Coordinates of C-alpha atoms in Angstrom, one line a residue:
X1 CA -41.1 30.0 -91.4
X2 CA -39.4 29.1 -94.8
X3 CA -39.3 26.3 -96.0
X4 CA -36.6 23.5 -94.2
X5 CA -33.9 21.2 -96.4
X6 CA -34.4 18.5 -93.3
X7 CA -35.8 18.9 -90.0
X8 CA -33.3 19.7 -87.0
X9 CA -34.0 16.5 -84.2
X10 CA -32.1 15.6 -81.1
X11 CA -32.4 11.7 -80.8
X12 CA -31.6 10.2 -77.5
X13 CA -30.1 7.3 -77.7
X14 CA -29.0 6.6 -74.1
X15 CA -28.9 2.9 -73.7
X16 CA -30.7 2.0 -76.7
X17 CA -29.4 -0.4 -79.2
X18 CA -27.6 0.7 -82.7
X19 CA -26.5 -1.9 -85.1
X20 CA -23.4 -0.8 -87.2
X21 CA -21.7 -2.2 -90.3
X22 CA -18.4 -1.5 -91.8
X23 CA -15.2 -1.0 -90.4
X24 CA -13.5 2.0 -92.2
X25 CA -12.5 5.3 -90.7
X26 CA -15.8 6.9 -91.8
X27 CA -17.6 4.1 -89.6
X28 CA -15.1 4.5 -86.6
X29 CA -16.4 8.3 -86.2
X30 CA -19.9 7.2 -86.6
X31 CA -18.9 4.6 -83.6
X32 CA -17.7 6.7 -81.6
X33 CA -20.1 9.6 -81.9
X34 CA -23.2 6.8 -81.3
X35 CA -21.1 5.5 -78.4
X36 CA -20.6 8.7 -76.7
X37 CA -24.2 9.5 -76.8
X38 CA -24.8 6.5 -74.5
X39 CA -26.0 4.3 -77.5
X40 CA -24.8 0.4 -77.3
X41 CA -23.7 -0.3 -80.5
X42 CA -23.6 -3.6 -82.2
X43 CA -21.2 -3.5 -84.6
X44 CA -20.6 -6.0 -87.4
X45 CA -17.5 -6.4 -89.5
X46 CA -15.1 -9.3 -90.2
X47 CA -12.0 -8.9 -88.1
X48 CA -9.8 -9.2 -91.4
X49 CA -11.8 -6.0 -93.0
X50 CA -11.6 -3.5 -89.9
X51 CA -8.9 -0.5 -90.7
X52 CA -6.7 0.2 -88.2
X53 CA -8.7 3.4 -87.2
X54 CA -11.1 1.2 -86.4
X55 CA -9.4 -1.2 -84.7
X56 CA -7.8 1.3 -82.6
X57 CA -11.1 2.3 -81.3
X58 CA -12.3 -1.0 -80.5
X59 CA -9.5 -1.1 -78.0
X60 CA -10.2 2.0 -76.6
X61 CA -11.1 1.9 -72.5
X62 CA -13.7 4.8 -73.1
X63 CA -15.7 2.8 -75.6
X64 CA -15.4 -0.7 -74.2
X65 CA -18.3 -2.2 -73.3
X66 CA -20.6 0.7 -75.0
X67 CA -19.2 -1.0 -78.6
X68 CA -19.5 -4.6 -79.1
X69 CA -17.7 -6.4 -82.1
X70 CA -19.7 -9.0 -83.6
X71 CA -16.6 -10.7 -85.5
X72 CA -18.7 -11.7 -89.1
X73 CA -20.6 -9.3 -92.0
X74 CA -23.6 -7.9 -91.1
X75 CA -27.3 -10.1 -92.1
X76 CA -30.8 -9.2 -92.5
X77 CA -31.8 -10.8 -88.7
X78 CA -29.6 -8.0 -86.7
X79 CA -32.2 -5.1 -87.0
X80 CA -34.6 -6.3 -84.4
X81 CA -35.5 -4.0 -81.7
X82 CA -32.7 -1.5 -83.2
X83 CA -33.3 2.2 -82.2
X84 CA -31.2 3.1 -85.7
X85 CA -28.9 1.2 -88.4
X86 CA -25.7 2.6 -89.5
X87 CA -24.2 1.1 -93.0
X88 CA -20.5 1.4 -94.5
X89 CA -21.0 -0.4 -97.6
X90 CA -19.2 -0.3 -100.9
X91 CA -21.6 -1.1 -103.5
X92 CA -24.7 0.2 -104.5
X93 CA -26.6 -3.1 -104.3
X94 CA -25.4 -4.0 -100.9
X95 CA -26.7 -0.4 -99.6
X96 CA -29.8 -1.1 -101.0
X97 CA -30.1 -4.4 -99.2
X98 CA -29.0 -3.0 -96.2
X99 CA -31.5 -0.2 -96.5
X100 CA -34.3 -2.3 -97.4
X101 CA -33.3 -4.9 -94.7
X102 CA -33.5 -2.1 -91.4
X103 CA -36.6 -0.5 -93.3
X104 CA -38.3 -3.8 -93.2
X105 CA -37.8 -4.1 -89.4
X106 CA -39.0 -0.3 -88.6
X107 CA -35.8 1.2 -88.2
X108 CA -34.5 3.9 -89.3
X109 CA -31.3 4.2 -91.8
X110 CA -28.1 5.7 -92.8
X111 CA -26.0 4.6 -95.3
X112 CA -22.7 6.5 -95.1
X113 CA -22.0 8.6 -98.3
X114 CA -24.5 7.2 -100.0
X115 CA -27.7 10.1 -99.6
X116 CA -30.8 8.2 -101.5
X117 CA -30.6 5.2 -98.8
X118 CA -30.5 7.3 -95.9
X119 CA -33.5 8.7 -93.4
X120 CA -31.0 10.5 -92.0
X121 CA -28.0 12.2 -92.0
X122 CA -25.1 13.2 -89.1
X123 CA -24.2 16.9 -89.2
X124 CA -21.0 18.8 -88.0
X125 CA -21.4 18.8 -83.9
X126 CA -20.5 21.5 -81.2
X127 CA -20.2 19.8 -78.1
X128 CA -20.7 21.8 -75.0
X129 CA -22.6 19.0 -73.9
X130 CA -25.7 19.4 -72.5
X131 CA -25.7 21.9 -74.6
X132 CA -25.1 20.1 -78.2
X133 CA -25.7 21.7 -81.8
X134 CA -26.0 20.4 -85.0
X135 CA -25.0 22.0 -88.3
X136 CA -26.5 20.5 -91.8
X137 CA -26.2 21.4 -95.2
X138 CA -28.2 18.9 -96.3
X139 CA -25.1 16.9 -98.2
X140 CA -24.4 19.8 -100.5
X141 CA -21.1 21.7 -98.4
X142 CA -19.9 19.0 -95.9
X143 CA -16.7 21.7 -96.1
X144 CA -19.1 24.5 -95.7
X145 CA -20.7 23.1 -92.5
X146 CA -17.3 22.1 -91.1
X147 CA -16.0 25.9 -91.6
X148 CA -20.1 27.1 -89.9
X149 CA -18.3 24.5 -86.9
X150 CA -15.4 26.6 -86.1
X151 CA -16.8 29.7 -86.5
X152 CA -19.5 28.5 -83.7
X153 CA -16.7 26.7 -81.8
X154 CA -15.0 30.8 -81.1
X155 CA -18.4 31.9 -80.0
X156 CA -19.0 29.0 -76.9
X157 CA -16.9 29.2 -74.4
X158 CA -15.9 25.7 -72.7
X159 CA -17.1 26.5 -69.6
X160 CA -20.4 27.1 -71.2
X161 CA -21.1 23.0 -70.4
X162 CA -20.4 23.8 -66.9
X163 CA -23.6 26.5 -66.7
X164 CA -25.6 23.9 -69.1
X165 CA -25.3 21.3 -66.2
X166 CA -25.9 23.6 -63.6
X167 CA -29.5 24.6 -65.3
X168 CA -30.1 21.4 -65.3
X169 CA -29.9 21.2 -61.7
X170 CA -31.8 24.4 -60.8
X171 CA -34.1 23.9 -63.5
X172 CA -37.1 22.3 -61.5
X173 CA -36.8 25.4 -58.7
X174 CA -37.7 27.6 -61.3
X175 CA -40.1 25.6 -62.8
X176 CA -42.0 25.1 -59.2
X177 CA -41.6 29.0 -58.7
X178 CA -41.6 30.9 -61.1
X179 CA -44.9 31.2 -63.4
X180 CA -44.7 30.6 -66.8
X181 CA -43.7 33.9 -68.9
X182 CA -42.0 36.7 -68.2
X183 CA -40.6 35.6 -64.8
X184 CA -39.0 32.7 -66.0
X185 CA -37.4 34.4 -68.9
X186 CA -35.8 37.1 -66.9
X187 CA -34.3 34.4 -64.6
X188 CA -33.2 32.5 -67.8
X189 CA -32.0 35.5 -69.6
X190 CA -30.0 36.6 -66.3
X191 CA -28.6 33.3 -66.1
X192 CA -27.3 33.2 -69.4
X193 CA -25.9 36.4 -69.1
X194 CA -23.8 35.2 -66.6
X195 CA -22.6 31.6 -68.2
X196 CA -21.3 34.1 -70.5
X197 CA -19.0 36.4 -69.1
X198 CA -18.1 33.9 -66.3
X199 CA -15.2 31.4 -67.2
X200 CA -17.1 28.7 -64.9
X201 CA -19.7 28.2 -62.6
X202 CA -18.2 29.1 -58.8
X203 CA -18.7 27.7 -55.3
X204 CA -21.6 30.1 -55.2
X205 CA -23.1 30.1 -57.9
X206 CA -25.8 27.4 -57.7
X207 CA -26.7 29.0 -54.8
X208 CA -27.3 32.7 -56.1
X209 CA -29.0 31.1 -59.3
X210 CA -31.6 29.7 -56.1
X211 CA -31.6 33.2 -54.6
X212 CA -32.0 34.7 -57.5
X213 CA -35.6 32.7 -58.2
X214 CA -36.5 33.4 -54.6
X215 CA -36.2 37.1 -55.2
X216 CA -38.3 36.9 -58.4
X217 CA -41.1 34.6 -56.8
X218 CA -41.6 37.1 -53.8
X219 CA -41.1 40.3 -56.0
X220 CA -42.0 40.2 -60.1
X221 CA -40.0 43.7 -60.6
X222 CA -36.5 42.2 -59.2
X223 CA -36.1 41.2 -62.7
X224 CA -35.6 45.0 -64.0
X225 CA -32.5 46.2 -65.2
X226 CA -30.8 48.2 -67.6
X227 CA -28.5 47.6 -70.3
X228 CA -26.3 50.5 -71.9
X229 CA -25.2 49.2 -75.7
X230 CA -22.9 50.5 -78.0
X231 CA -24.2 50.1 -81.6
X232 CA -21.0 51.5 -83.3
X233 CA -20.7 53.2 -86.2
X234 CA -23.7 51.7 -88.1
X235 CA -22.3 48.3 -89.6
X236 CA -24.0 45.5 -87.9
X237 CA -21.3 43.3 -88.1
X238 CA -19.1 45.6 -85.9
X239 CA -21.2 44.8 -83.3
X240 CA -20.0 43.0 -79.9
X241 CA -21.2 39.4 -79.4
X242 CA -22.0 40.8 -75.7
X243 CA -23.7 43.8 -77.6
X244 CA -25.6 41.2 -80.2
X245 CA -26.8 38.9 -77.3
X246 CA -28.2 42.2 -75.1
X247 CA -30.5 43.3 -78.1
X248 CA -31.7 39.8 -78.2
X249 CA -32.4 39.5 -75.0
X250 CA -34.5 42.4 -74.6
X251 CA -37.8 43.1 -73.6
X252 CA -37.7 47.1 -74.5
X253 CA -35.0 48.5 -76.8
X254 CA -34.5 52.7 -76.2
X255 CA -32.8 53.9 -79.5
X256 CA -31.0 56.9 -81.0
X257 CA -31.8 57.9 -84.7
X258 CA -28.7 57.1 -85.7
X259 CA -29.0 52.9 -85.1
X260 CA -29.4 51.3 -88.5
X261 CA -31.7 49.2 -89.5
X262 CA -29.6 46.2 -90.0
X263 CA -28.7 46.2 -86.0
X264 CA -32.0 46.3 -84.9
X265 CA -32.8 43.4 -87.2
X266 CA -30.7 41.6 -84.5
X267 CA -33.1 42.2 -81.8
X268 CA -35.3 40.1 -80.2
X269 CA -38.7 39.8 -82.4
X270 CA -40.9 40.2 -79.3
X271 CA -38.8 43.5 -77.9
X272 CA -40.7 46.5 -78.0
X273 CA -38.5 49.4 -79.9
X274 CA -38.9 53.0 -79.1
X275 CA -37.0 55.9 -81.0
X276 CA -35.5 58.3 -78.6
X277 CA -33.2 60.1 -80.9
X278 CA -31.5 63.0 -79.9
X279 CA -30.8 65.3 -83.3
X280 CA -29.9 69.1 -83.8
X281 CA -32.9 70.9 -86.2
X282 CA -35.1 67.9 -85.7
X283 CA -37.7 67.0 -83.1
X284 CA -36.2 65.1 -80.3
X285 CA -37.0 63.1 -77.1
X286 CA -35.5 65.1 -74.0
X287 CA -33.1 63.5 -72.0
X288 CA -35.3 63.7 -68.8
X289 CA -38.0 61.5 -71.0
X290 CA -35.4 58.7 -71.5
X291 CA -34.1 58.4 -68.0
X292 CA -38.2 58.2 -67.0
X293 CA -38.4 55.9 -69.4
X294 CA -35.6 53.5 -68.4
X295 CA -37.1 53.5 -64.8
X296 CA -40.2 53.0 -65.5
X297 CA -39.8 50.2 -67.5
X298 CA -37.0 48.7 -65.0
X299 CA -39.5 48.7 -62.3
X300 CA -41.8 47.0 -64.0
X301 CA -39.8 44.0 -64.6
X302 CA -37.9 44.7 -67.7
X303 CA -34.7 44.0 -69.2
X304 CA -34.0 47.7 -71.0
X305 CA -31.7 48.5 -73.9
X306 CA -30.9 51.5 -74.1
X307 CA -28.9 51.1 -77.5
X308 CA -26.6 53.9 -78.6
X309 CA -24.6 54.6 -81.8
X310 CA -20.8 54.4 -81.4
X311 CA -19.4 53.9 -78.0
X312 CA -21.9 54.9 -75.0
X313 CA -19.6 56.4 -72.9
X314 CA -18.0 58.7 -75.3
X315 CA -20.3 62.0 -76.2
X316 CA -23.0 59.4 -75.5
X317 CA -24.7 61.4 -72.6
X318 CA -24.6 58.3 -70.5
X319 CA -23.1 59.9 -67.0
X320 CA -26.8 61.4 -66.8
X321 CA -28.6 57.7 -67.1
X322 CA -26.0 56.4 -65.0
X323 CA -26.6 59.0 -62.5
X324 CA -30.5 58.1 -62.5
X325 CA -30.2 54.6 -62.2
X326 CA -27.9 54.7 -59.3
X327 CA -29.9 57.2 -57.5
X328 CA -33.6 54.0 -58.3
X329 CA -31.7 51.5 -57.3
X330 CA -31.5 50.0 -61.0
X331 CA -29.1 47.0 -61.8
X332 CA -27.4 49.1 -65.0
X333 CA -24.6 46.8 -67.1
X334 CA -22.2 48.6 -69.9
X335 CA -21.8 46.9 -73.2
X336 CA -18.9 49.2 -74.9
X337 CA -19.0 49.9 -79.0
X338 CA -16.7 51.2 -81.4
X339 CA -16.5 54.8 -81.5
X340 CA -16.8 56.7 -84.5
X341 CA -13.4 57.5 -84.7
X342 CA -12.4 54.3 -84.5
X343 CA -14.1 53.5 -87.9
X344 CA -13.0 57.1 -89.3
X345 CA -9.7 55.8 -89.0
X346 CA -10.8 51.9 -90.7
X347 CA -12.4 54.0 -93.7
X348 CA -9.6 56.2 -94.2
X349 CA -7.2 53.3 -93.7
X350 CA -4.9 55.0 -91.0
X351 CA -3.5 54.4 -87.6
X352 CA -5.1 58.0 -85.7
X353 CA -1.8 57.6 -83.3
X354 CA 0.9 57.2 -86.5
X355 CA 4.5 57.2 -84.4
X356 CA 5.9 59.6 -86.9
X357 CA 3.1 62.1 -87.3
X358 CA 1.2 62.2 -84.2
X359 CA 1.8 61.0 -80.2
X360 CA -1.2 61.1 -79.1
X361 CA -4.8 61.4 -79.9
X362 CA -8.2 63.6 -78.6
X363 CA -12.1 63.3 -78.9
X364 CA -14.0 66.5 -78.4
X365 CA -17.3 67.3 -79.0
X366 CA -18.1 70.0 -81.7
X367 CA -20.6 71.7 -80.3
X368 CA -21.9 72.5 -76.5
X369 CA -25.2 72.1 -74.6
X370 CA -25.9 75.9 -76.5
X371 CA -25.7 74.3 -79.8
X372 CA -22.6 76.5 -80.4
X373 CA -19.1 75.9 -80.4
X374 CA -18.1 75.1 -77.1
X375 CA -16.3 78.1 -75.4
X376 CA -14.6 75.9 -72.5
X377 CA -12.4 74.0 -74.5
X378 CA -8.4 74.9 -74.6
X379 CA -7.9 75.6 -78.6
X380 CA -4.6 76.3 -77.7
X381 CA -3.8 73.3 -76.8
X382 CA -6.0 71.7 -79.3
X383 CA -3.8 73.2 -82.1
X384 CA -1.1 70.6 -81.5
X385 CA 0.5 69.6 -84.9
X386 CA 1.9 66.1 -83.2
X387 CA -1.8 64.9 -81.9
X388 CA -4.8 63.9 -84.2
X389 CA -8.1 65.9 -82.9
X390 CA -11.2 63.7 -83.7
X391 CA -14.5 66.7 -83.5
X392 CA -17.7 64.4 -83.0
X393 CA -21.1 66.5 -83.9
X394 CA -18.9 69.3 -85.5
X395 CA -20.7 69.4 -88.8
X396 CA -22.5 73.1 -88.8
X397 CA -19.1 74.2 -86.9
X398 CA -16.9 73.1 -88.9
X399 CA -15.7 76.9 -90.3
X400 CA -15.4 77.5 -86.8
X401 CA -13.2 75.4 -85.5
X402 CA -11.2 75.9 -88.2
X403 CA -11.0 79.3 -87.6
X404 CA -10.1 78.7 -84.0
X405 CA -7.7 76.1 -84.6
X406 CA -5.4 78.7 -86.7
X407 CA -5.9 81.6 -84.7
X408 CA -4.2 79.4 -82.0
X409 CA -1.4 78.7 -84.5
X410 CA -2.0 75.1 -86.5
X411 CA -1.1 75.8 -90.5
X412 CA -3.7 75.9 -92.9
X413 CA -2.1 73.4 -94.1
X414 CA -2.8 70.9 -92.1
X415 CA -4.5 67.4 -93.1
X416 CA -8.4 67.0 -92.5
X417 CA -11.0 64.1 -92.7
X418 CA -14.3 63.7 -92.9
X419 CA -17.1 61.3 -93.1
X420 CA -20.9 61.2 -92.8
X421 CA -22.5 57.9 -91.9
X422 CA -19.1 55.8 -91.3
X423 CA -19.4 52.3 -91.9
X424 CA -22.9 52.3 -94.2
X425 CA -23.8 51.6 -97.5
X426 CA -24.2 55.7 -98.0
X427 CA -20.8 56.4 -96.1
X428 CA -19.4 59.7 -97.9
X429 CA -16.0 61.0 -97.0
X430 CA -13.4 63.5 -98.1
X431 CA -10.0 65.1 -97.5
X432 CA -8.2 67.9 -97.9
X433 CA -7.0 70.9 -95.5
X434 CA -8.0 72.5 -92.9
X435 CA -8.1 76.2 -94.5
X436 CA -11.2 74.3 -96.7
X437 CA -12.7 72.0 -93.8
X438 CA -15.8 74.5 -93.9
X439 CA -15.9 74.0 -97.5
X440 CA -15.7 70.2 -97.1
X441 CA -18.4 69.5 -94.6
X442 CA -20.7 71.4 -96.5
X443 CA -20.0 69.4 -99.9
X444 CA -20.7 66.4 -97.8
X445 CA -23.8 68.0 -95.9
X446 CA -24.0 69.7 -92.8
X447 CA -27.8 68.1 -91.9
X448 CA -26.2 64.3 -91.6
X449 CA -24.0 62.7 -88.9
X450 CA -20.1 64.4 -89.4
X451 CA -17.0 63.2 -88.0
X452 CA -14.0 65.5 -88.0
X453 CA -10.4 64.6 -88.2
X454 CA -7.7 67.1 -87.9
X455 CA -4.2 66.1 -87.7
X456 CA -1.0 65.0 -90.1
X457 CA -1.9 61.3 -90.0
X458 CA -4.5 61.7 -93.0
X459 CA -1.2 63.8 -94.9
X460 CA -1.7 61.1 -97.7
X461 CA -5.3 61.5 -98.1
X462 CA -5.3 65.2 -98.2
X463 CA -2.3 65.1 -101.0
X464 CA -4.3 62.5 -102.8
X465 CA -7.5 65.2 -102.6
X466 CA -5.5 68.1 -103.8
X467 CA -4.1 66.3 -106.9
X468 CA -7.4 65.1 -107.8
X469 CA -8.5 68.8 -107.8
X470 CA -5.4 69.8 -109.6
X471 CA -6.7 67.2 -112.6
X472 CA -10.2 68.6 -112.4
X473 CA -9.2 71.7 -113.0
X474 CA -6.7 71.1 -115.5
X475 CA -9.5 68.8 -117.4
X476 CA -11.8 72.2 -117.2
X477 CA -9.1 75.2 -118.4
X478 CA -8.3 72.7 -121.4
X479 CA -12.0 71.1 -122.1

């Protein structure tokens, strides 16, 4: 582990005695935080000093009783039998003295805004509460840790206190029958599956969490199941948050050869990764191996991944696991991912379904089971000049689909894009038309993952492409 600014604690303070002094605004949210975490807070402040924030608060029903206003400044005889002292003090010297003063009755110190006489220091808080997280920066970005807050805040769902409290309850069930390991952290992991993608807990739900641990206890394997995760085009940040929390809860991750590094960085540290990649030219696992696979794995117990680039239910090949899980019996959950065209489009900064230039919009695969260009597809119909055509795995057929797209009447003329590794640091991409798509694909390399877009929404890419060649060539006739 690196090295730590401060050390992350959760104190409870649950009916233990803070003593408080100060009454500014700064000290009322102090107050109010110790008083909500069950703390009974002396607090000690001339009435005639107390801004109105503070006053306010005093008078609060929430925090009466829990907050108790000793009406005079604070001495060096309140510390005894403290759990922690909290100081709003103006000068220097008086936040020494009340530093020294709680330090010489054992008890630990803050002084608000003033770091060198503090043994501790309150961070920005989530509250999901039992669940509760703390953010520090160690004083050097309050802002920072603020903005850290809000960004956290859109991740929890409220409802994700209601699961919290109903793990509380269930909790010694699965500590009575479950053994320590890998049952309880499939029962865990199932469970938090579900306080995510379930607003709150139902009627039942306490009471399929309890059949749930009654199914692993009598049967290890119940725990098995598989996991079908889109990875996207290759950017780890356009990952899902339900794709993200899959990989990290993962016992055995299944992965194509096209999943970059920086995704499977994400994944749980103790998940065992297997490359299963699927690639023309190249070695590959056979599809019958990774369906064995998933079973065999499921059946013993484990949570599976099988983690695909782009979206998994588009040229993925995932009817076939789908098929195989069904037929075992395996519990088999979808995590959708951005499709390659979707990020063809991003790169290339268009809309793929334009109102003026194209109504609708087509993915087809560029080559069939053969390896060749597949020979039941209408090209025909493909050579609409109002759609946009998006050919996934086209690369080494690039010349022919051009060819068959014109000999079923689109203009040579019309627009093309094309990228290799979309959405990566070596992302390469290029326009122009498609009389010189073959020409294109092979500039940009026929051996690495293509995407193919044909259609009159890239018009302003391919115009910019042809004006560039125009300079070049004007640069060489006069150089």
């Amino acid at each position: 582990m690196g090295e730590l600014a401060t050390l992350p604690v959760f104190f409870d303070l649950g009916a233990k005695r803070v003593v408080m002094a100060g009454g500014s605004a700064g000290a009322a949210w102090k107050a109010e935080l110790l008083a909500s975490a069950g703390a009974h807070v002396d607090f000690y402040a001339p009435s005639d000093d107390l801004d109105a924030e503070m006053a306010e608060l005093l008078a609060a029903p929430p925090v009466v009783g829990r907050i108790h206003h000793h009406d005079q400044p604070w001495s060096a005889d309140i510390f005894a039998g403290a759990a922690i002292a909290v100081g709003d003090v103006e000068s220097e010297a008086e936040a020494q003295t009340f530093y020294c003063a709680a330090k010489a009755a054992g008890v630990p110190v803050n002084v608000v805004d003033k770091p060198a006489f503090c043994d501790f220091r309150f961070g920005s808080i989530v509250n999901r509460s039992p669940v509760v997280i703390g953010i520090a920066t160690d004083g050097a970005a309050p802002i920072l840790g603020q903005a850290i807050r809000r960004r956290i805040e859109t991740l929890l769902p409220p409802a994700l206190a209601g699961w919290a409290a109903l793990a509380s309850k269930i909790r010694a069930d699965v500590m009575d029958r479950l053994a320590p390991g890998p049952l309880r952290r499939a029962f865990w992991e199932r469970f938090s599956d579900r306080a995510f993608t379930t607003r709150t807990p139902d009627a039942n739900a306490e009471s399929d969490a309890q059949d749930f641990v009654a199914e692993l206890a009598r049967s290890p394997q119940a725990g098995g199941r598989v996991t079908l995760v889109g990875a996207g085009p290759g950017e780890a940040e356009l990952l899902t948050l339900k794709a993200v929390r899959a990989l990290q809860a993962a016992d055995v991750i299944l992965f194509d050869d096209l999943v970059s590094d920086e995704i499977l960085e994400l994944a749980r540290r103790e998940a065992k990764r297997m490359l299963v990649g699927k690639r023309a030219t190249r070695e590959s696992c056979r599809q019958e191996d990774i369906n064995r696979m998933m079973v065999q794995f499921a059946k013993a117990g484990k949570h599976v991944v099988r983690l695909k680039s782009g979206d998994v239910s588009v040229f993925g090949r995932a009817g076939e696991e789908l098929d195989e899980l069904h037929r075992e019996n395996i519990p088999v959950a979808i995590v959708p991912g951005i499709t390659a065209a979707s990020a063809l489009a991003a790169t290339f900064g268009v809309s793929l379904t334009h109102r003026d230039r194209a109504q609708q919009v087509r993915f087809v695969t560029g080559h069939s089971k053969q390896g060749g260009l597949p020979e039941d597809l209408d090209w025909r119909a493909l050579a609409d000049d109002h759609a946009t055509t998006i050919f996934y795995m086209g690369g080494r057929m690039a010349p022919k689909i051009a060819a068959r797209l014109i000999a079923n009447g689109l203009p040579e003329t019309t627009p093309v894009a094309v990228a290799a590794n979309l959405s990566r640091d070596d992302e390469t991409k290029a326009a122009g038309t498609l009389a010189d798509l073959g020409a294109i694909v092979a500039q940009i390399g026929v051996d690495r993952p293509i995407l193919i877009g044909v259609g009159r929404v890239f018009a302003d890419h391919a115009r910019a492409a042809a004006t560039d060649q125009d300079e070049d060539t004007a640069e060489a006739v006069t150089g």
